[in-house]
Short mmCIF file of C-alpha atoms and ligand atoms in Angstrom, two decimals:
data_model
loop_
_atom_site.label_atom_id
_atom_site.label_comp_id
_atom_site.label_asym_id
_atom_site.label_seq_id
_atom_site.Cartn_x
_atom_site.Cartn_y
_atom_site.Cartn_z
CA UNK A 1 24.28 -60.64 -46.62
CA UNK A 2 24.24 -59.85 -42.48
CA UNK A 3 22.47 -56.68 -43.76
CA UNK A 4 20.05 -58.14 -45.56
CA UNK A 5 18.99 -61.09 -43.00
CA UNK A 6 18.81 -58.27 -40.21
CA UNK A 7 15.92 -56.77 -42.54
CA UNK A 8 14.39 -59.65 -42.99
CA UNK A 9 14.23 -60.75 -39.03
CA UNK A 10 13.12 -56.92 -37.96
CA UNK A 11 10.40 -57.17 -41.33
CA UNK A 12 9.14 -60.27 -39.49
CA UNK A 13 9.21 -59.20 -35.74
CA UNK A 14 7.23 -56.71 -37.10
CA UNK A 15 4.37 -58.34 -38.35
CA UNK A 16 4.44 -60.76 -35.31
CA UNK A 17 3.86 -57.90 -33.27
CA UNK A 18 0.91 -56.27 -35.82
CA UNK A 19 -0.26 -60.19 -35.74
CA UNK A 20 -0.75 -60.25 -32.28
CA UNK A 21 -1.70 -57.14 -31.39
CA UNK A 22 -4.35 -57.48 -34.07
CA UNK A 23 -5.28 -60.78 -31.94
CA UNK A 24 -5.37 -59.05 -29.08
CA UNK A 25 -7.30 -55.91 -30.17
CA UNK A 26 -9.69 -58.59 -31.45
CA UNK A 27 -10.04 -60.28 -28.22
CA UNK A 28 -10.54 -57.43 -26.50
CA UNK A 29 -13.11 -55.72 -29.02
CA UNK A 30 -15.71 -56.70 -26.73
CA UNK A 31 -13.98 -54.82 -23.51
CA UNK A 32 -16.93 -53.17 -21.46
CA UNK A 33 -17.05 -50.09 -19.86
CA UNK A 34 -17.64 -50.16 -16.05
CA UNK A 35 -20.92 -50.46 -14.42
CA UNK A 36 -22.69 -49.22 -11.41
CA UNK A 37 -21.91 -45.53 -12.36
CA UNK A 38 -23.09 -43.42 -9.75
CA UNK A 39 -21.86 -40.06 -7.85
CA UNK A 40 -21.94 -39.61 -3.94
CA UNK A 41 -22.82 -36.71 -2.20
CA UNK A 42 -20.60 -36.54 1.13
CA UNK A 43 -21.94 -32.92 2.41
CA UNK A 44 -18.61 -31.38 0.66
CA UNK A 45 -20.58 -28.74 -1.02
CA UNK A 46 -19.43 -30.01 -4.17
CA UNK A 47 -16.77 -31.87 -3.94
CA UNK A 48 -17.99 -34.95 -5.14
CA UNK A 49 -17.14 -38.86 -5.17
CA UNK A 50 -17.62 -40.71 -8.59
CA UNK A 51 -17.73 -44.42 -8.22
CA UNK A 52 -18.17 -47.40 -10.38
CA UNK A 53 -17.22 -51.33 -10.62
CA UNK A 54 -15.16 -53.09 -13.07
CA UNK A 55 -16.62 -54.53 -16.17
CA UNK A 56 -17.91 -58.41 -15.67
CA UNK A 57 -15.73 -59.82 -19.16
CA UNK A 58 -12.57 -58.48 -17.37
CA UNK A 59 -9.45 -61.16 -18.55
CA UNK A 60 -7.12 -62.22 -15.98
CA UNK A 61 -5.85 -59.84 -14.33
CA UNK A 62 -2.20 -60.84 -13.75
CA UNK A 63 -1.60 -60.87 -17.29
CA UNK A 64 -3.56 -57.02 -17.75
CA UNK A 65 -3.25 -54.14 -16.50
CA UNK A 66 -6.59 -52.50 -15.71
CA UNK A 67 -7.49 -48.92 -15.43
CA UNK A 68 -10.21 -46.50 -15.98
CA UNK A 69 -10.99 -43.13 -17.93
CA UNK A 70 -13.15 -41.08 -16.22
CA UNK A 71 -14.06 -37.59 -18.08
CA UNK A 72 -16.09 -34.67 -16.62
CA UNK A 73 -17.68 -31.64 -17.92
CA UNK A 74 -15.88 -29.10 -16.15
CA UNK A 75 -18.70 -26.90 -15.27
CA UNK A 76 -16.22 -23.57 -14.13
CA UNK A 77 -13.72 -23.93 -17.31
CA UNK A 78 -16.58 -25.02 -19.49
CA UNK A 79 -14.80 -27.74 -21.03
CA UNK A 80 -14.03 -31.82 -19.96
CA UNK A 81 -11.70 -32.85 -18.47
CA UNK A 82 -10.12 -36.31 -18.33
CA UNK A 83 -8.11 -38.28 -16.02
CA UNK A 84 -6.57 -42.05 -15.55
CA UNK A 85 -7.04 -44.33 -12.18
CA UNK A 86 -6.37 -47.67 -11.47
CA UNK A 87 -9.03 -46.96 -8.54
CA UNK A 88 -12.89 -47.55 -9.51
CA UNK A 89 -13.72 -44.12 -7.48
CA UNK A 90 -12.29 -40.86 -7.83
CA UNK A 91 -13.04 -37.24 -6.20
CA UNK A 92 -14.18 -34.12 -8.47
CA UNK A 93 -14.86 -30.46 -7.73
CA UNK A 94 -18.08 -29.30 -9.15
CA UNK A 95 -20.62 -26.35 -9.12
CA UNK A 96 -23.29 -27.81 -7.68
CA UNK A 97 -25.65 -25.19 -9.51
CA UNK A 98 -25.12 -26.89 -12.22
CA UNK A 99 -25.96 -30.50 -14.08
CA UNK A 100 -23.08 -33.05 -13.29
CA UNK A 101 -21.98 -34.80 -16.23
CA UNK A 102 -19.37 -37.98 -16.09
CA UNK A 103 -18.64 -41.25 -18.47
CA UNK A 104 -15.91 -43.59 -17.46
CA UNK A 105 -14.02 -45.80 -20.50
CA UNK A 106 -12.11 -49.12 -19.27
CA UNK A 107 -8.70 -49.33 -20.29
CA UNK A 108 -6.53 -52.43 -20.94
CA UNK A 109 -2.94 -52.72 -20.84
CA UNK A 110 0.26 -54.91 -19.78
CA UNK A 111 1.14 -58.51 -21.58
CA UNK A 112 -2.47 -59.29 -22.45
CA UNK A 113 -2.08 -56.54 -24.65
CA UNK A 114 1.18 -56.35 -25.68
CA UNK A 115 1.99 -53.65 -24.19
CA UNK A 116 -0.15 -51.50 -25.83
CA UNK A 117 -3.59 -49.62 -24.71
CA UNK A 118 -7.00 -51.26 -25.54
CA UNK A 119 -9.82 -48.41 -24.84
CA UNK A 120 -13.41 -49.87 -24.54
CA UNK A 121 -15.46 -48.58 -27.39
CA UNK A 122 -18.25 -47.48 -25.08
CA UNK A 123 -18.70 -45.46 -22.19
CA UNK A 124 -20.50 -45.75 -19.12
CA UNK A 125 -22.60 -41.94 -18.30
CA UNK A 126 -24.27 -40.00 -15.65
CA UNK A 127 -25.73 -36.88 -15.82
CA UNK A 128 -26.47 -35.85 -12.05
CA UNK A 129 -28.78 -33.13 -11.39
CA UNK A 130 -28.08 -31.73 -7.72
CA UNK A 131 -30.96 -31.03 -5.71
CA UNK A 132 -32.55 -27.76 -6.19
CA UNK A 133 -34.79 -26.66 -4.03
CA UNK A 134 -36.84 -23.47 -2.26
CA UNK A 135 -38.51 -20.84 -3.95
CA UNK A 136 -37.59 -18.76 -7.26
CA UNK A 137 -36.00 -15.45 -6.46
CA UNK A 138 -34.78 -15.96 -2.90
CA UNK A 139 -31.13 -16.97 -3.86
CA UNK A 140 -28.47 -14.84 -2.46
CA UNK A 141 -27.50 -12.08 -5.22
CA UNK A 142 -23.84 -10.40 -5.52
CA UNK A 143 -21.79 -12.28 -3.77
CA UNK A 144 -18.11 -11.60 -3.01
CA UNK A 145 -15.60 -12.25 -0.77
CA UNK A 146 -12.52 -9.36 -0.55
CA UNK A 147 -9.65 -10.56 1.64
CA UNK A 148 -8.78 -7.35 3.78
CA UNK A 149 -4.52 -8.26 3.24
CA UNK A 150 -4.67 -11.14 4.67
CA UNK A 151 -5.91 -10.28 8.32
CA UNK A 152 -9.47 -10.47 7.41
CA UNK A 153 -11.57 -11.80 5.16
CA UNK A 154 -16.03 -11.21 4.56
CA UNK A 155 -17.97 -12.13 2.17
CA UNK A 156 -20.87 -10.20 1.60
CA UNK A 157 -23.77 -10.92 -0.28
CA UNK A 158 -27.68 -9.45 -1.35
CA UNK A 159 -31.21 -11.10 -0.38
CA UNK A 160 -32.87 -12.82 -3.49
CA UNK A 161 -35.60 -10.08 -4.94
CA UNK A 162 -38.56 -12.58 -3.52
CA UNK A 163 -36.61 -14.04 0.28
CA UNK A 164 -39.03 -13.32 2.76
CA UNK A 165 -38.37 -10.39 5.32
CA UNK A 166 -38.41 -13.59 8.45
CA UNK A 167 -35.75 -16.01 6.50
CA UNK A 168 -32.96 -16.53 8.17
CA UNK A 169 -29.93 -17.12 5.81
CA UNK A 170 -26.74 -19.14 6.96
CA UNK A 171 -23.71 -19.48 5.36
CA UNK A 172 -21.78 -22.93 5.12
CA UNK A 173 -17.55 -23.63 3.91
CA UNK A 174 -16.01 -26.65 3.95
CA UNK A 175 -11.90 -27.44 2.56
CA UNK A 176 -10.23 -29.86 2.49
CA UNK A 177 -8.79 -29.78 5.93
CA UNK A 178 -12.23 -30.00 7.54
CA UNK A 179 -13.70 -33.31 7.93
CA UNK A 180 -17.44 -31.55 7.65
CA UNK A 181 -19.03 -28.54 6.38
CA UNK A 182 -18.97 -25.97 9.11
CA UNK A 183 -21.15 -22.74 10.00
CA UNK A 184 -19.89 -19.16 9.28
CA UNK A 185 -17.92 -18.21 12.65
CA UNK A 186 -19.45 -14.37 12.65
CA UNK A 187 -22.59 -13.18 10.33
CA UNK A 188 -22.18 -9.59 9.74
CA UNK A 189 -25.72 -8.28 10.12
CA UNK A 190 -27.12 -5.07 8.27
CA UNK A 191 -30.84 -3.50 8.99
CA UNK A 192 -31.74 -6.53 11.04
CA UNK A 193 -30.38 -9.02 8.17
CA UNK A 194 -27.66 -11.12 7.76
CA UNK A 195 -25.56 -9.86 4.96
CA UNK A 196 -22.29 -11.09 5.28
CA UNK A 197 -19.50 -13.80 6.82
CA UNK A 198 -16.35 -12.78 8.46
CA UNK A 199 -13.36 -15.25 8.66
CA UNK A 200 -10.20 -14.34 10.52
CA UNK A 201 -7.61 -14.57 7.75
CA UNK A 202 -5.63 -17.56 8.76
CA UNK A 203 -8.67 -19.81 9.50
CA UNK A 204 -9.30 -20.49 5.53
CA UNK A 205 -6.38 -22.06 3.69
CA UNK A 206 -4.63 -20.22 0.50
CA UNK A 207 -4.15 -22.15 -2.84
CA UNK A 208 -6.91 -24.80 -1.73
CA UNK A 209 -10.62 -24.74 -3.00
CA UNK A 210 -12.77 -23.24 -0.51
CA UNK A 211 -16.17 -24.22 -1.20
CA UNK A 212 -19.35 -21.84 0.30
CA UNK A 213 -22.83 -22.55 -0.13
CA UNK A 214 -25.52 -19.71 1.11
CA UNK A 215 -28.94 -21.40 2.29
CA UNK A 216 -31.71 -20.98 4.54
CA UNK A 217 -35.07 -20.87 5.65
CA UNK A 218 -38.43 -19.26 6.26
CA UNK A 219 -41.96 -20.23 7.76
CA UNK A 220 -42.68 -20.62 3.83
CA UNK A 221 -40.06 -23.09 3.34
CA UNK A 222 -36.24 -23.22 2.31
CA UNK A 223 -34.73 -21.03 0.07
CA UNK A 224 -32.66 -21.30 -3.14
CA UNK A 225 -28.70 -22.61 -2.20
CA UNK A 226 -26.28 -20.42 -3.75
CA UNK A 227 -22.84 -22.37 -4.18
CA UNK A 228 -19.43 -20.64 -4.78
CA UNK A 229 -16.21 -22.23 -4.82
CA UNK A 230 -12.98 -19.57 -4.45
CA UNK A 231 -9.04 -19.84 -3.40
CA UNK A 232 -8.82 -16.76 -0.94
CA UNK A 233 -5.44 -15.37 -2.31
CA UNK A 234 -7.22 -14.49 -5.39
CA UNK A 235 -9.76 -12.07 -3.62
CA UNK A 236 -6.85 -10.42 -1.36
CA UNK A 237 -7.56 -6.32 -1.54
CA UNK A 238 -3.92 -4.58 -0.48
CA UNK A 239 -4.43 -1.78 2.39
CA UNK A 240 -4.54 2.00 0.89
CA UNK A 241 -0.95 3.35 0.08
CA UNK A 242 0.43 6.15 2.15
CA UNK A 243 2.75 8.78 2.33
CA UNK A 244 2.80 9.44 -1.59
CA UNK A 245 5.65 12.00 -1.95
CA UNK A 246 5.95 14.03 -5.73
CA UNK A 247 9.48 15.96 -6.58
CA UNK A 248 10.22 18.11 -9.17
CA UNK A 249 13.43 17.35 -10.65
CA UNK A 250 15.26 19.60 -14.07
CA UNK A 251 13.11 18.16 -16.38
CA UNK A 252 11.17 15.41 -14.62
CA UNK A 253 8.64 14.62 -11.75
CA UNK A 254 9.69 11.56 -9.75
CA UNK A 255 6.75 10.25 -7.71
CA UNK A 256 7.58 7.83 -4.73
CA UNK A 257 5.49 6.21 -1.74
CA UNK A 258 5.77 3.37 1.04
CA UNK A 259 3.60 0.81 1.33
CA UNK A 260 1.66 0.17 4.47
CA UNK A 261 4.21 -3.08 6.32
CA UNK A 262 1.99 -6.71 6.76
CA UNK A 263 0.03 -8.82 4.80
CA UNK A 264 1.17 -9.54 1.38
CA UNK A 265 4.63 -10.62 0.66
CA UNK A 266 5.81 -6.98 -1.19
CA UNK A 267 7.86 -8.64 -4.03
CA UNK A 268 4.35 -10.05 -5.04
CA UNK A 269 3.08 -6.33 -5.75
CA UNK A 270 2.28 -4.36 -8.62
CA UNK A 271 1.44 -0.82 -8.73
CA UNK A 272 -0.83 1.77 -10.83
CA UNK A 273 0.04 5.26 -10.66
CA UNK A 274 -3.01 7.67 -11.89
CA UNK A 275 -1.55 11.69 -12.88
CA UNK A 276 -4.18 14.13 -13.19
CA UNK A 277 -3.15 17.22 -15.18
CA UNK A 278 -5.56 20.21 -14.35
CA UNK A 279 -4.74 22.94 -17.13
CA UNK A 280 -5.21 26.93 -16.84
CA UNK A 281 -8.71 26.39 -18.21
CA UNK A 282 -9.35 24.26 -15.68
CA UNK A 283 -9.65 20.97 -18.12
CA UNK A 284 -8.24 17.56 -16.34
CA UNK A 285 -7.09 14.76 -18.34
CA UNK A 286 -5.44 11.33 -16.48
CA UNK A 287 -3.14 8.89 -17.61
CA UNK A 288 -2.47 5.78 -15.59
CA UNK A 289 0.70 4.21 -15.06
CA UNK A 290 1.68 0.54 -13.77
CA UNK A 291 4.90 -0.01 -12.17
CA UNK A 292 6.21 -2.86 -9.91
CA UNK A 293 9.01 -0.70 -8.55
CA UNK A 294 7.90 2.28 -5.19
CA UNK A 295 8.49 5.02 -7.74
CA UNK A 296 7.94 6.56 -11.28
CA UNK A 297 9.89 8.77 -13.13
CA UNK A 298 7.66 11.45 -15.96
CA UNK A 299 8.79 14.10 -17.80
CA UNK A 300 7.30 17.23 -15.80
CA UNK A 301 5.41 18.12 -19.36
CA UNK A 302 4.07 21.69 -18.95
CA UNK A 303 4.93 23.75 -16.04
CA UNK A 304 1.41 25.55 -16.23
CA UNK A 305 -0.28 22.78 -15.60
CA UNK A 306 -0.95 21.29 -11.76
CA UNK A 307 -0.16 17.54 -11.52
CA UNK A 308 -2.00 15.32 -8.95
CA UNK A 309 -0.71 11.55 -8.26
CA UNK A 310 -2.38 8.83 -6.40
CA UNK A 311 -1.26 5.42 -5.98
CA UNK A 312 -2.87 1.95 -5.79
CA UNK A 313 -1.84 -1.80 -5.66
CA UNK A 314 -2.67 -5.28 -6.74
CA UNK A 315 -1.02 -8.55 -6.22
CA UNK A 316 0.12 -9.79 -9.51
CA UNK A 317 -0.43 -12.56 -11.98
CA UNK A 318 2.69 -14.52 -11.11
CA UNK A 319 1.79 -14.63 -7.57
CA UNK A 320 -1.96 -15.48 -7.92
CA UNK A 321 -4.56 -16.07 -10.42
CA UNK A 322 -6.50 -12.89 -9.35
CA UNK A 323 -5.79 -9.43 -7.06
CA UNK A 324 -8.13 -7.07 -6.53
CA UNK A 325 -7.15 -3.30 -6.49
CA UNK A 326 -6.71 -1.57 -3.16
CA UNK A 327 -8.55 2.08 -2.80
CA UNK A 328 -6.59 5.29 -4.17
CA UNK A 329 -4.31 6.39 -1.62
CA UNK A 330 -4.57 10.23 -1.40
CA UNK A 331 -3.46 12.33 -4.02
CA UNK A 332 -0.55 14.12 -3.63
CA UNK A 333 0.02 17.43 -5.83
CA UNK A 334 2.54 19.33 -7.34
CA UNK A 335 2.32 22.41 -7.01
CA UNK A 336 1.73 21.52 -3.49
CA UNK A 337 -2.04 22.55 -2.21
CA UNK A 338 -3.91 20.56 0.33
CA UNK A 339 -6.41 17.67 -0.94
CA UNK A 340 -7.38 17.78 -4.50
CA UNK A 341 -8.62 20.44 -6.11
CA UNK A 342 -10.74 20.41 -9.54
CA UNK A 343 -11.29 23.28 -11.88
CA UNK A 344 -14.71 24.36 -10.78
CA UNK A 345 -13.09 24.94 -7.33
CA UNK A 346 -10.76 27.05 -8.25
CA UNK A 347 -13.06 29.18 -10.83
CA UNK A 348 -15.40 29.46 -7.69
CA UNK A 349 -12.66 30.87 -5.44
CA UNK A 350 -11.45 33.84 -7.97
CA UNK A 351 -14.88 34.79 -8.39
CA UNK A 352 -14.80 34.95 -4.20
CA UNK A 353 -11.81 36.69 -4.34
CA UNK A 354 -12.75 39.45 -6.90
CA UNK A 355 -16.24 39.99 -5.28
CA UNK A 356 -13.64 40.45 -1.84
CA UNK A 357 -11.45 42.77 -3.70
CA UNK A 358 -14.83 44.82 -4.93
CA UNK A 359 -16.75 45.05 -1.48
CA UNK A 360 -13.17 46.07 0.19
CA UNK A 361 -12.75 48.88 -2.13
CA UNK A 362 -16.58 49.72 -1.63
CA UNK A 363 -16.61 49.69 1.77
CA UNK A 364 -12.94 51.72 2.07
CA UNK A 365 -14.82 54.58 -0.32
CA UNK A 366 -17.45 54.88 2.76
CA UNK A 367 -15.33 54.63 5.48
CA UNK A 368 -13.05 57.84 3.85
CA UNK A 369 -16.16 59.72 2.61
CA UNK A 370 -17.57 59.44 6.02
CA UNK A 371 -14.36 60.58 7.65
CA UNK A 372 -14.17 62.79 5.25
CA UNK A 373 -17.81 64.39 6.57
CA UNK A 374 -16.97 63.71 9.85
CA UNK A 375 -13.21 65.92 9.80
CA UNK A 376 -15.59 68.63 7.70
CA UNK A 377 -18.49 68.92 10.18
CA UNK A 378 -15.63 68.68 12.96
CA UNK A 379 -14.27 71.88 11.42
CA UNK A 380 -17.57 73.49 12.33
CA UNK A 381 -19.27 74.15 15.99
CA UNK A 382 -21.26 70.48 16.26
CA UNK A 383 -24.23 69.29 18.36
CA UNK A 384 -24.37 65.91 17.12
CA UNK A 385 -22.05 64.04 19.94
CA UNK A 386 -22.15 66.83 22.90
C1 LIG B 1 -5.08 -66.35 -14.33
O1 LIG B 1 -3.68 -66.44 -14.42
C2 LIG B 1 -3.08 -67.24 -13.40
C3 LIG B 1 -1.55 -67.21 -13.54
O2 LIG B 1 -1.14 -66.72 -14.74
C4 LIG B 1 -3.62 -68.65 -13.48
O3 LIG B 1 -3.10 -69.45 -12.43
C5 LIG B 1 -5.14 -68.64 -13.38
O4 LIG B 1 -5.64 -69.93 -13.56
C6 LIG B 1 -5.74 -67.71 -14.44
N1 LIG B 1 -7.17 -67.59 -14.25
C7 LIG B 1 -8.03 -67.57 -15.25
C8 LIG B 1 -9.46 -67.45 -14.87
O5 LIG B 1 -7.69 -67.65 -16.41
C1 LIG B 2 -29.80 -30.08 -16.53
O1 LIG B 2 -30.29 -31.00 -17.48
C2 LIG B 2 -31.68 -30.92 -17.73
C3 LIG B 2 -32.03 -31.99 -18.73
O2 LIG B 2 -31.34 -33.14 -18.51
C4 LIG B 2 -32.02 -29.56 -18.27
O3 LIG B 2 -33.43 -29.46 -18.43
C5 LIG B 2 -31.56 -28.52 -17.29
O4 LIG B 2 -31.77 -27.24 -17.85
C6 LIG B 2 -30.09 -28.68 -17.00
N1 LIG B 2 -29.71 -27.73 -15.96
C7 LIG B 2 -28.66 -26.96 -16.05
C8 LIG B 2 -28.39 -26.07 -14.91
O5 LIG B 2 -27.90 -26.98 -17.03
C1 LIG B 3 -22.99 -47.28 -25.37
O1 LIG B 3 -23.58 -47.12 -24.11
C2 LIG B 3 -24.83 -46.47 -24.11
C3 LIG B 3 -25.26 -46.33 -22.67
O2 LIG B 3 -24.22 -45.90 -21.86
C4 LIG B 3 -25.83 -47.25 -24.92
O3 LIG B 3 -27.04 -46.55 -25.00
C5 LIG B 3 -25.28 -47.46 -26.32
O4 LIG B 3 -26.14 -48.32 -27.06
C6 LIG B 3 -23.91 -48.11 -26.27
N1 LIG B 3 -23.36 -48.20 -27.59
C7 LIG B 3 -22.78 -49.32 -28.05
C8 LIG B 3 -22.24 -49.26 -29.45
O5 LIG B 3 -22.71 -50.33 -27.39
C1 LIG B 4 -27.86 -25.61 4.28
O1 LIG B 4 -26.64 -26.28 3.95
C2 LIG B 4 -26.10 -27.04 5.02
C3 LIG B 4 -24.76 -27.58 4.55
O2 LIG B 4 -24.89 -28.34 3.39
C4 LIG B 4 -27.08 -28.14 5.43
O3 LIG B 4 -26.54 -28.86 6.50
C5 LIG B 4 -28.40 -27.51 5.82
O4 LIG B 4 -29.35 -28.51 6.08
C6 LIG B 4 -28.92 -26.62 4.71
N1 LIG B 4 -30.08 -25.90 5.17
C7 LIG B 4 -31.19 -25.78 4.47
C8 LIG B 4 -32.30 -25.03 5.08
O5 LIG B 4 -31.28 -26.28 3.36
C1 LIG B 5 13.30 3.68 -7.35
O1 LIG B 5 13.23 2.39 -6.78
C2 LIG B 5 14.33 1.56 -7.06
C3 LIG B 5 14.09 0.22 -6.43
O2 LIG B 5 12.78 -0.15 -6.45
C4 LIG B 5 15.60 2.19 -6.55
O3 LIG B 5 16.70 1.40 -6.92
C5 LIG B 5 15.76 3.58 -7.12
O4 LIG B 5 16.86 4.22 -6.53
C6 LIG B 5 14.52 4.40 -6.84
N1 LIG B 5 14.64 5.69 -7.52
C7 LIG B 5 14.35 6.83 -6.91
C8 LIG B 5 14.52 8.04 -7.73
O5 LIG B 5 13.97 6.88 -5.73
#
């Protein structure tokens, strides 16, 4: 009987609660999104403010809970993105080469409600189309930025197939920790141009958006902007390995090497290993090898053969997004010969040596045939020296 009155009171709690959240959702059918969409500019090279006001049919708002869904196109992951604020502005990265897309949804919630979430059905939008101006052509081409392990850092960049030879290009980065976009400290100039920025490596942050935007001018007018937003630990280039050492063990080679000291925390390394076999006939053939420990056992394989090793390193994934691969570090060869040594080289030097070999013996035939004329004549009365 208890049982069956407890089903009874939860059967019509229930439907209270569907009854008035119905009401509610009802009341609130009409819920508007916000108004007076619009996106700010603040010199961040792309770091942008979105800002709106709340809806005018707004219900009390002691009772509700009001908040707002703002959703981007993501213009780097090529997808949107979405997140909540009680705020009516919010702050977005975005490329600024591209259109700027953003719709904000009011949201309802608290004792108004019920507790539950009332979306508006509608959305306020803005597509923002950032400036663009200056010729075709004259945008900065092949840009990149290599961190030099952490001690320096340039980025480097082409002149746009149609910039004019009197331009002047300038280079502008702003982060967070700046309150304005500032100048490139040192151009790095090539033929007469500007073709790069260096940056001491601790004046840009790690693991915060740095955002760079190339620009300039000529007598003609501006040119194109080129925008590029990077975190500098992904573009950090390790320094060349050294002292590679190769051993032949019974049945193994064991390669080892040391790593230059500085810059990159070690533990965040990984390292390829590249073995070039050069056979009798001269034929190479490489296999590459990646390690995270300073050395690499491999079966020795066939003793005929000469085996070359060189060494390079990368920081790896679980330490940043992105490494990029330091040179080779010089090979080091077993059997031991100085510097590497391909097959043509090697060809070429027993043809020298055989061609030696030939004009030794030639010129050894002379040398005893003449002394051989000379101990003959001697053997006779001779005019020719007295
Ligand atoms: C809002 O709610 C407060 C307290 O609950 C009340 O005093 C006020 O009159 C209400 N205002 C409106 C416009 O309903
Ligand atoms: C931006 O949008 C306009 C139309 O609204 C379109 O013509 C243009 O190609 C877009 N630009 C980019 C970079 O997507
Ligand atoms: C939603 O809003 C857009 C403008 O943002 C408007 O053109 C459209 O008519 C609205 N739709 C409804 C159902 O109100
Ligand atoms: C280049 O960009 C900087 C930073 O946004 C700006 O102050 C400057 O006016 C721009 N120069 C040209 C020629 O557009
Ligand atoms: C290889 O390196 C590991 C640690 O990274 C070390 O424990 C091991 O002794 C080394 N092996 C050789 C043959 O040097």
């Amino acid at each position: 009987m208890a049982n069956k009155s407890w089903v009874i009171y939860q059967a019509t709690l229930l439907l209270v609660v569907n009854l008035s959240y119905g009401a509610a959702s009802k009341r609130f059918s009409a819920l508007e999104p916000p108004k007076d969409l619009a996106i700010l500019d603040p010199g961040f090279l792309g770091y942008l403010e979105i800002v709106w006001s709340p809806p005018a049919n707004l219900p009390n708002a002691t009772q509700c809970l009001t908040r707002y869904q703002l959703e981007y196109f993501d213009t780097y992951s090529g997808k949107w993105s979405g997140v909540r604020t009680p705020l009516t502005s919010h702050r977005v990265q975005f490329d600024l080469m591209k259109n700027v897309s953003v719709r904000v949804y009011t949201l309802l919630s608290g004792p108004c409600t019920n507790g539950k979430m009332i979306t508006s059905k509608n959305y306020t939008e803005l597509v923002y189309k950032p400036p663009r101006t200056g010729a075709a052509n004259t945008e900065v081409q092949d840009f990149v930025c290599v961190n030099y392990n952490m001690m320096t850092i340039e980025c480097t960049w082409q002149r746009g197939a149609k910039t004019p030879d009197n331009a002047q290009q300038r280079l502008y980065f702003w982060h967070k920790n700046l309150e304005r976009a500032q100048e490139c400290p040192k151009y790095i100039i090539s033929r007469g141009f500007r073709s790069g920025c260096q940056f001491t490596g601790t004046s840009l942050p790690l693991f915060t958006d740095v955002n760079i935007c190339v620009n300039g001018s000529s007598p003609e007018g501006p040119l194109q902007a080129k925008f590029i937003s990077l975190q500098i630990q992904n573009h950090i280039k390790p320094p060349t390995t050294e002292k590679v050492d190769v051993r032949a063990g019974p049945d193994s080679l064991v390669i080892a090497w040391e790593h230059p000291v500085g810059g990159a925390p070690e533990h965040c390394l990984e390292w390829e290993v590249e073995r070039q076999l050069q056979g009798p006939d001269g034929k190479t053939t490489r296999e590459l090898t990646l390690t995270t420990q300073k050395n690499l056992t491999l079966p020795s394989g066939n003793q005929k053969e000469k085996n070359c090793f060189s060494v390079r390193s990368k920081l790896q994934n679980y330490c940043v997004e992105k490494g990029l691969w330091s040179d080779w570090s010089r090979p080091a060869c077993l059997p031991e010969k100085t510097d590497s040594i391909p097959g043509a080289h090697l060809d070429i030097s027993v043809y020298f040596y055989a061609v030696a070999v030939i004009a030794s013996l030639v010129l050894f035939l002379c040398v005893t045939s003449a002394a051989f004329k000379v101990r003959k004549s001697a053997s006779k009365p001779s005019t020719a020296f007295g």
